[in-house]
């Protein structure tokens, strides 16, 4: 039995990954910011919940005390497109800026880029650094990237920060390699049945995204979970420093 930690494990891809490892009888810890949802999902799938905002150094430090002394697999899944989350909140708000607020366009731009960097890169860096001494020799680290790193994200910083994550993985794999620990990125294309698009996915856009694939279907969280599970398996011990694209051929490497 292995010990597996999945950040952002309470919904969508993270939950599917946690469930896949539980099928093996592994001990699984899921982390996330939404305590009520995290605890409910943990009870449903037989995992252990640990509430944590992985982009907050103090909270990551506090989280470590509640985790096992030995971790065989770390899946840095926490993240998402902060631009979509911000626009969704703005669209539902009926009030404007507070009186006296003078935030400039450049300040808003900086905040948006910082939010995506914190959610997608800093969260993985902090969690991995905090748990490095607990990672078992011969273990695995898996990071969640995105097709946006290759194709762009249609504006904003999401694609750029996913490129940064993949580049950081090159250094991480070199750092962990002498201990037999692999580190890879799984890069999803369009995955249905998640919260990623914040309710903004239209039928027309879904149709276009499916048409871009070679196999004519949407991706599902289980597709990503299977890829992550493979990279953590005995059959993937000589695969490290790589990006595994799981997108139905919507973006090809050659």
Short mmCIF file of N, CA and C in Angstrom, two decimals, residues 88-247:
data_model
loop_
_atom_site.label_atom_id
_atom_site.label_comp_id
_atom_site.label_asym_id
_atom_site.label_seq_id
_atom_site.Cartn_x
_atom_site.Cartn_y
_atom_site.Cartn_z
N UNK A 88 -15.92 35.36 -13.40
CA UNK A 88 -17.17 34.79 -12.94
C UNK A 88 -17.69 35.53 -11.71
N UNK A 89 -16.78 35.85 -10.79
CA UNK A 89 -17.18 36.60 -9.60
C UNK A 89 -17.61 38.01 -9.97
N UNK A 90 -16.88 38.62 -10.89
CA UNK A 90 -17.23 39.98 -11.31
C UNK A 90 -18.59 40.02 -11.96
N UNK A 91 -18.89 39.00 -12.75
CA UNK A 91 -20.16 38.95 -13.44
C UNK A 91 -21.34 38.79 -12.51
N UNK A 92 -21.09 38.16 -11.35
CA UNK A 92 -22.19 37.94 -10.40
C UNK A 92 -22.31 39.07 -9.39
N UNK A 93 -21.32 39.98 -9.39
CA UNK A 93 -21.34 41.07 -8.41
C UNK A 93 -22.24 42.21 -8.89
N UNK A 94 -22.97 42.77 -7.99
CA UNK A 94 -23.85 43.88 -8.32
C UNK A 94 -23.28 45.21 -7.84
N UNK A 95 -22.08 45.17 -7.29
CA UNK A 95 -21.50 46.39 -6.77
C UNK A 95 -20.19 46.69 -7.47
N UNK A 96 -19.79 47.93 -7.50
CA UNK A 96 -18.54 48.33 -8.11
C UNK A 96 -17.44 48.38 -7.08
N UNK A 97 -16.30 49.02 -7.42
CA UNK A 97 -15.19 49.15 -6.49
C UNK A 97 -15.59 49.93 -5.25
N UNK A 98 -14.92 49.66 -4.14
CA UNK A 98 -15.19 50.41 -2.92
C UNK A 98 -14.91 51.89 -3.15
N UNK A 99 -15.61 52.72 -2.40
CA UNK A 99 -15.42 54.16 -2.53
C UNK A 99 -13.96 54.51 -2.25
N UNK A 100 -13.38 55.28 -3.12
CA UNK A 100 -12.00 55.68 -2.93
C UNK A 100 -11.01 54.74 -3.56
N UNK A 101 -11.47 53.62 -4.11
CA UNK A 101 -10.55 52.67 -4.72
C UNK A 101 -10.01 53.26 -6.03
N UNK A 102 -8.71 53.21 -6.19
CA UNK A 102 -8.08 53.83 -7.35
C UNK A 102 -7.16 52.85 -8.06
N UNK A 103 -7.48 51.59 -8.02
CA UNK A 103 -6.63 50.58 -8.66
C UNK A 103 -6.51 50.87 -10.15
N UNK A 104 -5.30 50.88 -10.66
CA UNK A 104 -5.07 51.17 -12.07
C UNK A 104 -5.19 49.92 -12.91
N UNK A 105 -5.25 50.13 -14.23
CA UNK A 105 -5.30 48.97 -15.12
C UNK A 105 -4.08 48.10 -14.98
N UNK A 106 -2.90 48.69 -14.81
CA UNK A 106 -1.68 47.90 -14.65
C UNK A 106 -1.69 47.14 -13.33
N UNK A 107 -2.25 47.73 -12.29
CA UNK A 107 -2.33 47.05 -11.00
C UNK A 107 -3.25 45.83 -11.10
N UNK A 108 -4.36 46.00 -11.81
CA UNK A 108 -5.27 44.86 -11.99
C UNK A 108 -4.61 43.76 -12.82
N UNK A 109 -3.85 44.18 -13.84
CA UNK A 109 -3.14 43.21 -14.67
C UNK A 109 -2.12 42.43 -13.84
N UNK A 110 -1.36 43.16 -13.02
CA UNK A 110 -0.36 42.51 -12.17
C UNK A 110 -1.02 41.52 -11.22
N UNK A 111 -2.14 41.94 -10.63
CA UNK A 111 -2.83 41.07 -9.68
C UNK A 111 -3.34 39.80 -10.37
N UNK A 112 -3.83 39.95 -11.61
CA UNK A 112 -4.33 38.79 -12.34
C UNK A 112 -3.21 37.79 -12.64
N UNK A 113 -2.07 38.29 -13.08
CA UNK A 113 -0.93 37.41 -13.36
C UNK A 113 -0.41 36.76 -12.08
N UNK A 114 -0.35 37.53 -11.01
CA UNK A 114 0.11 36.97 -9.75
C UNK A 114 -0.84 35.90 -9.23
N UNK A 115 -2.13 36.09 -9.44
CA UNK A 115 -3.11 35.10 -8.98
C UNK A 115 -2.94 33.78 -9.71
N UNK A 116 -2.75 33.83 -11.03
CA UNK A 116 -2.56 32.59 -11.78
C UNK A 116 -1.22 31.92 -11.45
N UNK A 117 -0.18 32.73 -11.25
CA UNK A 117 1.11 32.16 -10.88
C UNK A 117 1.03 31.48 -9.52
N UNK A 118 0.38 32.12 -8.58
CA UNK A 118 0.26 31.55 -7.24
C UNK A 118 -0.55 30.25 -7.26
N UNK A 119 -1.66 30.27 -7.99
CA UNK A 119 -2.54 29.10 -8.01
C UNK A 119 -1.92 27.89 -8.69
N UNK A 120 -1.15 28.12 -9.75
CA UNK A 120 -0.70 27.01 -10.59
C UNK A 120 0.77 26.64 -10.43
N UNK A 121 1.62 27.61 -10.12
CA UNK A 121 3.05 27.33 -10.01
C UNK A 121 3.49 27.35 -8.55
N UNK A 122 3.23 28.45 -7.86
CA UNK A 122 3.68 28.57 -6.48
C UNK A 122 3.08 27.46 -5.60
N UNK A 123 1.84 27.10 -5.85
CA UNK A 123 1.21 26.03 -5.06
C UNK A 123 1.99 24.73 -5.17
N UNK A 124 2.43 24.40 -6.39
CA UNK A 124 3.19 23.17 -6.60
C UNK A 124 4.59 23.28 -6.02
N UNK A 125 5.23 24.43 -6.19
CA UNK A 125 6.58 24.63 -5.67
C UNK A 125 6.59 24.53 -4.15
N UNK A 126 5.66 25.22 -3.49
CA UNK A 126 5.63 25.21 -2.03
C UNK A 126 5.32 23.82 -1.49
N UNK A 127 4.33 23.16 -2.06
CA UNK A 127 3.96 21.83 -1.57
C UNK A 127 5.09 20.83 -1.75
N UNK A 128 5.72 20.86 -2.92
CA UNK A 128 6.81 19.92 -3.18
C UNK A 128 7.99 20.18 -2.26
N UNK A 129 8.34 21.44 -2.07
CA UNK A 129 9.45 21.78 -1.18
C UNK A 129 9.16 21.35 0.26
N UNK A 130 7.92 21.58 0.70
CA UNK A 130 7.56 21.24 2.07
C UNK A 130 7.59 19.74 2.32
N UNK A 131 7.32 18.96 1.26
CA UNK A 131 7.23 17.50 1.43
C UNK A 131 8.44 16.75 0.89
N UNK A 132 9.43 17.49 0.40
CA UNK A 132 10.57 16.83 -0.26
C UNK A 132 11.23 15.79 0.63
N UNK A 133 11.40 16.10 1.91
CA UNK A 133 12.07 15.17 2.81
C UNK A 133 11.22 13.95 3.12
N UNK A 134 9.93 14.04 2.87
CA UNK A 134 9.04 12.91 3.14
C UNK A 134 8.81 12.04 1.91
N UNK A 135 9.21 12.52 0.73
CA UNK A 135 9.04 11.73 -0.47
C UNK A 135 9.91 10.48 -0.40
N UNK A 136 9.30 9.35 -0.64
CA UNK A 136 10.03 8.08 -0.57
C UNK A 136 10.94 7.93 -1.77
N UNK A 137 12.15 7.40 -1.54
CA UNK A 137 13.02 7.08 -2.67
C UNK A 137 12.29 6.13 -3.60
N UNK A 138 12.40 6.40 -4.91
CA UNK A 138 11.67 5.59 -5.87
C UNK A 138 10.22 6.02 -6.06
N UNK A 139 9.85 7.14 -5.46
CA UNK A 139 8.49 7.63 -5.55
C UNK A 139 8.23 8.44 -6.80
N UNK A 140 7.12 9.20 -6.79
CA UNK A 140 6.70 9.94 -7.98
C UNK A 140 6.09 11.28 -7.60
N UNK A 141 6.40 12.28 -8.42
CA UNK A 141 5.72 13.57 -8.37
C UNK A 141 5.08 13.80 -9.73
N UNK A 142 3.83 14.19 -9.73
CA UNK A 142 3.13 14.49 -10.98
C UNK A 142 2.52 15.88 -10.86
N UNK A 143 2.74 16.70 -11.87
CA UNK A 143 2.21 18.06 -11.93
C UNK A 143 1.13 18.12 -13.02
N UNK A 144 0.12 18.95 -12.80
CA UNK A 144 -0.94 19.10 -13.80
C UNK A 144 -0.70 20.35 -14.63
N UNK A 145 -0.42 20.13 -15.91
CA UNK A 145 -0.21 21.23 -16.84
C UNK A 145 -1.48 21.55 -17.60
N UNK A 146 -1.33 21.97 -18.86
CA UNK A 146 -2.50 22.30 -19.68
C UNK A 146 -2.09 22.43 -21.13
N UNK A 147 -3.02 22.10 -22.02
CA UNK A 147 -2.82 22.33 -23.45
C UNK A 147 -2.59 23.81 -23.73
N UNK A 148 -3.04 24.67 -22.84
CA UNK A 148 -2.84 26.11 -23.01
C UNK A 148 -1.37 26.49 -23.02
N UNK A 149 -0.50 25.66 -22.43
CA UNK A 149 0.93 25.95 -22.46
C UNK A 149 1.48 25.90 -23.88
N UNK A 150 0.83 25.14 -24.75
CA UNK A 150 1.27 25.02 -26.15
C UNK A 150 0.44 25.88 -27.09
N UNK A 151 -0.83 26.04 -26.79
CA UNK A 151 -1.73 26.72 -27.71
C UNK A 151 -2.11 28.13 -27.27
N UNK A 152 -1.74 28.51 -26.05
CA UNK A 152 -2.19 29.78 -25.52
C UNK A 152 -3.56 29.62 -24.88
N UNK A 153 -3.94 30.63 -24.12
CA UNK A 153 -5.21 30.55 -23.38
C UNK A 153 -6.20 31.62 -23.82
N UNK A 154 -5.96 32.21 -24.99
CA UNK A 154 -6.90 33.20 -25.50
C UNK A 154 -6.86 34.51 -24.75
N UNK A 155 -5.72 34.83 -24.19
CA UNK A 155 -5.58 36.05 -23.40
C UNK A 155 -5.34 35.70 -21.94
N UNK A 156 -4.77 36.60 -21.21
CA UNK A 156 -4.48 36.33 -19.80
C UNK A 156 -3.19 35.55 -19.65
N UNK A 157 -2.98 35.05 -18.45
CA UNK A 157 -1.69 34.48 -18.08
C UNK A 157 -1.71 32.97 -17.89
N UNK A 158 -2.85 32.33 -18.02
CA UNK A 158 -2.96 30.90 -17.67
C UNK A 158 -1.99 30.04 -18.48
N UNK A 159 -1.94 30.23 -19.80
CA UNK A 159 -1.03 29.44 -20.61
C UNK A 159 0.41 29.67 -20.24
N UNK A 160 0.76 30.92 -19.96
CA UNK A 160 2.15 31.26 -19.62
C UNK A 160 2.58 30.61 -18.33
N UNK A 161 1.71 30.58 -17.33
CA UNK A 161 2.13 29.99 -16.05
C UNK A 161 2.23 28.47 -16.16
N UNK A 162 1.45 27.86 -17.04
CA UNK A 162 1.58 26.42 -17.24
C UNK A 162 2.89 26.09 -17.96
N UNK A 163 3.36 26.99 -18.83
CA UNK A 163 4.70 26.82 -19.41
C UNK A 163 5.74 26.87 -18.29
N UNK A 164 5.60 27.81 -17.38
CA UNK A 164 6.54 27.93 -16.27
C UNK A 164 6.56 26.66 -15.44
N UNK A 165 5.41 26.07 -15.22
CA UNK A 165 5.33 24.83 -14.44
C UNK A 165 6.09 23.71 -15.14
N UNK A 166 5.93 23.58 -16.44
CA UNK A 166 6.62 22.53 -17.19
C UNK A 166 8.13 22.75 -17.19
N UNK A 167 8.55 24.01 -17.27
CA UNK A 167 9.98 24.30 -17.24
C UNK A 167 10.57 24.01 -15.87
N UNK A 168 9.85 24.37 -14.82
CA UNK A 168 10.30 24.06 -13.46
C UNK A 168 10.44 22.55 -13.28
N UNK A 169 9.56 21.79 -13.91
CA UNK A 169 9.63 20.34 -13.79
C UNK A 169 10.98 19.79 -14.28
N UNK A 170 11.61 20.46 -15.24
CA UNK A 170 12.92 20.01 -15.72
C UNK A 170 13.94 20.04 -14.58
N UNK A 171 13.95 21.12 -13.83
CA UNK A 171 14.87 21.23 -12.70
C UNK A 171 14.47 20.27 -11.57
N UNK A 172 13.17 20.15 -11.34
CA UNK A 172 12.71 19.28 -10.27
C UNK A 172 13.08 17.83 -10.54
N UNK A 173 12.93 17.39 -11.79
CA UNK A 173 13.27 16.00 -12.12
C UNK A 173 14.76 15.75 -11.92
N UNK A 174 15.60 16.76 -12.22
CA UNK A 174 17.04 16.61 -12.00
C UNK A 174 17.36 16.57 -10.51
N UNK A 175 16.65 17.35 -9.73
CA UNK A 175 16.88 17.39 -8.28
C UNK A 175 16.49 16.08 -7.61
N UNK A 176 15.36 15.53 -8.02
CA UNK A 176 14.84 14.33 -7.36
C UNK A 176 15.37 13.03 -7.98
N UNK A 177 15.88 13.11 -9.20
CA UNK A 177 16.32 11.92 -9.92
C UNK A 177 17.31 11.04 -9.18
N UNK A 178 18.32 11.60 -8.50
CA UNK A 178 19.28 10.74 -7.79
C UNK A 178 18.65 9.85 -6.72
N UNK A 179 17.47 10.21 -6.27
CA UNK A 179 16.77 9.39 -5.27
C UNK A 179 15.80 8.42 -5.94
N UNK A 180 15.83 8.36 -7.27
CA UNK A 180 14.92 7.46 -7.98
C UNK A 180 13.50 7.97 -8.05
N UNK A 181 13.31 9.26 -7.73
CA UNK A 181 11.97 9.86 -7.77
C UNK A 181 11.75 10.47 -9.14
N UNK A 182 10.67 10.11 -9.79
CA UNK A 182 10.35 10.68 -11.09
C UNK A 182 9.48 11.92 -10.91
N UNK A 183 9.57 12.84 -11.87
CA UNK A 183 8.73 14.03 -11.84
C UNK A 183 8.30 14.35 -13.27
N UNK A 184 7.00 14.35 -13.49
CA UNK A 184 6.45 14.55 -14.83
C UNK A 184 5.23 15.45 -14.78
N UNK A 185 4.87 15.95 -15.95
CA UNK A 185 3.69 16.80 -16.12
C UNK A 185 2.66 16.06 -16.97
N UNK A 186 1.42 16.01 -16.52
CA UNK A 186 0.31 15.56 -17.36
C UNK A 186 -0.41 16.80 -17.84
N UNK A 187 -0.54 16.94 -19.16
CA UNK A 187 -1.09 18.15 -19.76
C UNK A 187 -2.44 17.83 -20.42
N UNK A 188 -3.55 18.14 -19.75
CA UNK A 188 -4.86 17.85 -20.31
C UNK A 188 -5.25 18.82 -21.42
N UNK A 189 -6.07 18.33 -22.34
CA UNK A 189 -6.79 19.19 -23.25
C UNK A 189 -8.13 19.54 -22.62
N UNK A 190 -9.17 19.67 -23.44
CA UNK A 190 -10.49 19.98 -22.91
C UNK A 190 -11.02 18.79 -22.12
N UNK A 191 -11.29 19.02 -20.84
CA UNK A 191 -11.83 17.98 -19.96
C UNK A 191 -13.21 18.43 -19.50
N UNK A 192 -14.20 17.63 -19.81
CA UNK A 192 -15.58 17.92 -19.42
C UNK A 192 -15.79 17.52 -17.96
N UNK A 193 -16.91 17.90 -17.40
CA UNK A 193 -17.31 17.48 -16.05
C UNK A 193 -16.36 17.99 -14.98
N UNK A 194 -15.90 19.23 -15.11
CA UNK A 194 -15.09 19.87 -14.08
C UNK A 194 -15.60 21.28 -13.85
N UNK A 195 -15.04 21.94 -12.84
CA UNK A 195 -15.42 23.31 -12.54
C UNK A 195 -14.56 24.33 -13.29
N UNK A 196 -13.67 23.86 -14.14
CA UNK A 196 -12.65 24.73 -14.73
C UNK A 196 -13.24 25.96 -15.41
N UNK A 197 -14.29 25.78 -16.20
CA UNK A 197 -14.81 26.89 -17.00
C UNK A 197 -15.80 27.77 -16.25
N UNK A 198 -16.02 27.46 -14.97
CA UNK A 198 -16.85 28.33 -14.12
C UNK A 198 -18.23 28.60 -14.73
N UNK A 199 -18.82 27.57 -15.37
CA UNK A 199 -20.14 27.71 -15.94
C UNK A 199 -20.19 28.53 -17.22
N UNK A 200 -19.02 28.81 -17.83
CA UNK A 200 -18.98 29.67 -19.01
C UNK A 200 -18.81 28.89 -20.31
N UNK A 201 -18.83 27.57 -20.25
CA UNK A 201 -18.70 26.75 -21.45
C UNK A 201 -20.04 26.70 -22.19
N UNK A 202 -20.02 27.11 -23.45
CA UNK A 202 -21.23 27.06 -24.27
C UNK A 202 -21.25 25.79 -25.11
N UNK A 203 -22.42 25.44 -25.60
CA UNK A 203 -22.52 24.26 -26.47
C UNK A 203 -21.69 24.44 -27.73
N UNK A 204 -21.65 25.66 -28.27
CA UNK A 204 -20.89 25.92 -29.49
C UNK A 204 -19.39 25.75 -29.24
N UNK A 205 -18.93 26.26 -28.13
CA UNK A 205 -17.49 26.12 -27.84
C UNK A 205 -17.13 24.66 -27.58
N UNK A 206 -18.00 23.94 -26.88
CA UNK A 206 -17.75 22.52 -26.65
C UNK A 206 -17.66 21.78 -27.99
N UNK A 207 -18.56 22.10 -28.91
CA UNK A 207 -18.55 21.46 -30.22
C UNK A 207 -17.23 21.71 -30.94
N UNK A 208 -16.75 22.96 -30.91
CA UNK A 208 -15.50 23.30 -31.58
C UNK A 208 -14.32 22.55 -30.96
N UNK A 209 -14.31 22.46 -29.65
CA UNK A 209 -13.20 21.78 -28.98
C UNK A 209 -13.19 20.28 -29.30
N UNK A 210 -14.36 19.69 -29.38
CA UNK A 210 -14.43 18.27 -29.73
C UNK A 210 -13.98 18.06 -31.18
N UNK A 211 -14.34 18.97 -32.07
CA UNK A 211 -13.94 18.85 -33.47
C UNK A 211 -12.42 18.91 -33.64
N UNK A 212 -11.73 19.53 -32.72
CA UNK A 212 -10.28 19.63 -32.80
C UNK A 212 -9.57 18.33 -32.44
N UNK A 213 -10.27 17.41 -31.80
CA UNK A 213 -9.64 16.15 -31.40
C UNK A 213 -9.60 15.18 -32.57
N UNK A 214 -8.75 14.16 -32.47
CA UNK A 214 -8.67 13.11 -33.49
C UNK A 214 -9.66 11.98 -33.22
N UNK A 215 -10.11 11.88 -31.99
CA UNK A 215 -11.01 10.77 -31.64
C UNK A 215 -12.45 11.22 -31.42
N UNK A 216 -12.73 12.51 -31.64
CA UNK A 216 -14.10 12.99 -31.67
C UNK A 216 -14.86 12.93 -30.36
N UNK A 217 -14.17 13.17 -29.26
CA UNK A 217 -14.89 13.18 -27.98
C UNK A 217 -14.22 14.14 -27.01
N UNK A 218 -14.98 14.48 -25.96
CA UNK A 218 -14.39 15.28 -24.89
C UNK A 218 -13.50 14.39 -24.04
N UNK A 219 -12.58 15.04 -23.32
CA UNK A 219 -11.83 14.32 -22.31
C UNK A 219 -12.63 14.25 -21.03
N UNK A 220 -12.28 13.30 -20.17
CA UNK A 220 -12.97 13.14 -18.89
C UNK A 220 -11.93 13.07 -17.77
N UNK A 221 -12.31 13.44 -16.56
CA UNK A 221 -11.36 13.36 -15.45
C UNK A 221 -10.69 11.99 -15.33
N UNK A 222 -11.41 10.93 -15.64
CA UNK A 222 -10.84 9.58 -15.54
C UNK A 222 -9.68 9.39 -16.52
N UNK A 223 -9.71 10.08 -17.67
CA UNK A 223 -8.60 9.99 -18.62
C UNK A 223 -7.31 10.53 -17.99
N UNK A 224 -7.43 11.64 -17.29
CA UNK A 224 -6.26 12.24 -16.65
C UNK A 224 -5.82 11.39 -15.47
N UNK A 225 -6.78 10.89 -14.72
CA UNK A 225 -6.45 10.04 -13.58
C UNK A 225 -5.66 8.81 -14.01
N UNK A 226 -6.03 8.22 -15.14
CA UNK A 226 -5.33 7.03 -15.63
C UNK A 226 -3.90 7.36 -16.02
N UNK A 227 -3.69 8.54 -16.63
CA UNK A 227 -2.34 8.95 -17.02
C UNK A 227 -1.47 9.20 -15.80
N UNK A 228 -2.03 9.87 -14.80
CA UNK A 228 -1.29 10.13 -13.56
C UNK A 228 -0.94 8.82 -12.88
N UNK A 229 -1.90 7.92 -12.83
CA UNK A 229 -1.68 6.61 -12.19
C UNK A 229 -0.55 5.86 -12.89
N UNK A 230 -0.51 5.91 -14.21
CA UNK A 230 0.56 5.24 -14.95
C UNK A 230 1.92 5.83 -14.60
N UNK A 231 2.03 7.16 -14.57
CA UNK A 231 3.32 7.78 -14.30
C UNK A 231 3.83 7.48 -12.90
N UNK A 232 2.93 7.08 -12.01
CA UNK A 232 3.33 6.70 -10.66
C UNK A 232 3.52 5.19 -10.52
N UNK A 233 3.41 4.46 -11.61
CA UNK A 233 3.46 3.00 -11.56
C UNK A 233 4.87 2.47 -11.74
N UNK A 234 5.03 1.18 -11.48
CA UNK A 234 6.33 0.52 -11.66
C UNK A 234 6.77 0.55 -13.11
N UNK A 235 5.83 0.61 -14.04
CA UNK A 235 6.16 0.61 -15.46
C UNK A 235 6.67 1.94 -15.98
N UNK A 236 6.67 2.97 -15.14
CA UNK A 236 7.08 4.30 -15.59
C UNK A 236 8.32 4.80 -14.84
N UNK A 237 9.13 3.88 -14.33
CA UNK A 237 10.28 4.30 -13.52
C UNK A 237 11.38 4.95 -14.34
N UNK A 238 11.36 4.78 -15.65
CA UNK A 238 12.39 5.40 -16.48
C UNK A 238 11.82 6.56 -17.29
N UNK A 239 10.67 7.07 -16.85
CA UNK A 239 10.05 8.23 -17.48
C UNK A 239 10.09 9.37 -16.48
N UNK A 240 10.87 10.40 -16.78
CA UNK A 240 10.93 11.56 -15.89
C UNK A 240 11.34 12.79 -16.69
N UNK A 241 10.97 13.96 -16.18
CA UNK A 241 11.26 15.21 -16.87
C UNK A 241 10.44 15.40 -18.13
N UNK A 242 9.28 14.74 -18.22
CA UNK A 242 8.50 14.74 -19.45
C UNK A 242 7.15 15.43 -19.28
N UNK A 243 6.55 15.79 -20.40
CA UNK A 243 5.17 16.27 -20.45
C UNK A 243 4.35 15.26 -21.24
N UNK A 244 3.35 14.69 -20.61
CA UNK A 244 2.46 13.72 -21.27
C UNK A 244 1.17 14.44 -21.65
N UNK A 245 0.94 14.60 -22.95
CA UNK A 245 -0.27 15.26 -23.43
C UNK A 245 -1.43 14.29 -23.48
N UNK A 246 -2.54 14.68 -22.88
CA UNK A 246 -3.76 13.86 -22.90
C UNK A 246 -4.88 14.75 -23.42
N UNK A 247 -5.02 14.77 -24.76
CA UNK A 247 -5.94 15.74 -25.35
C UNK A 247 -6.69 15.22 -26.58
#
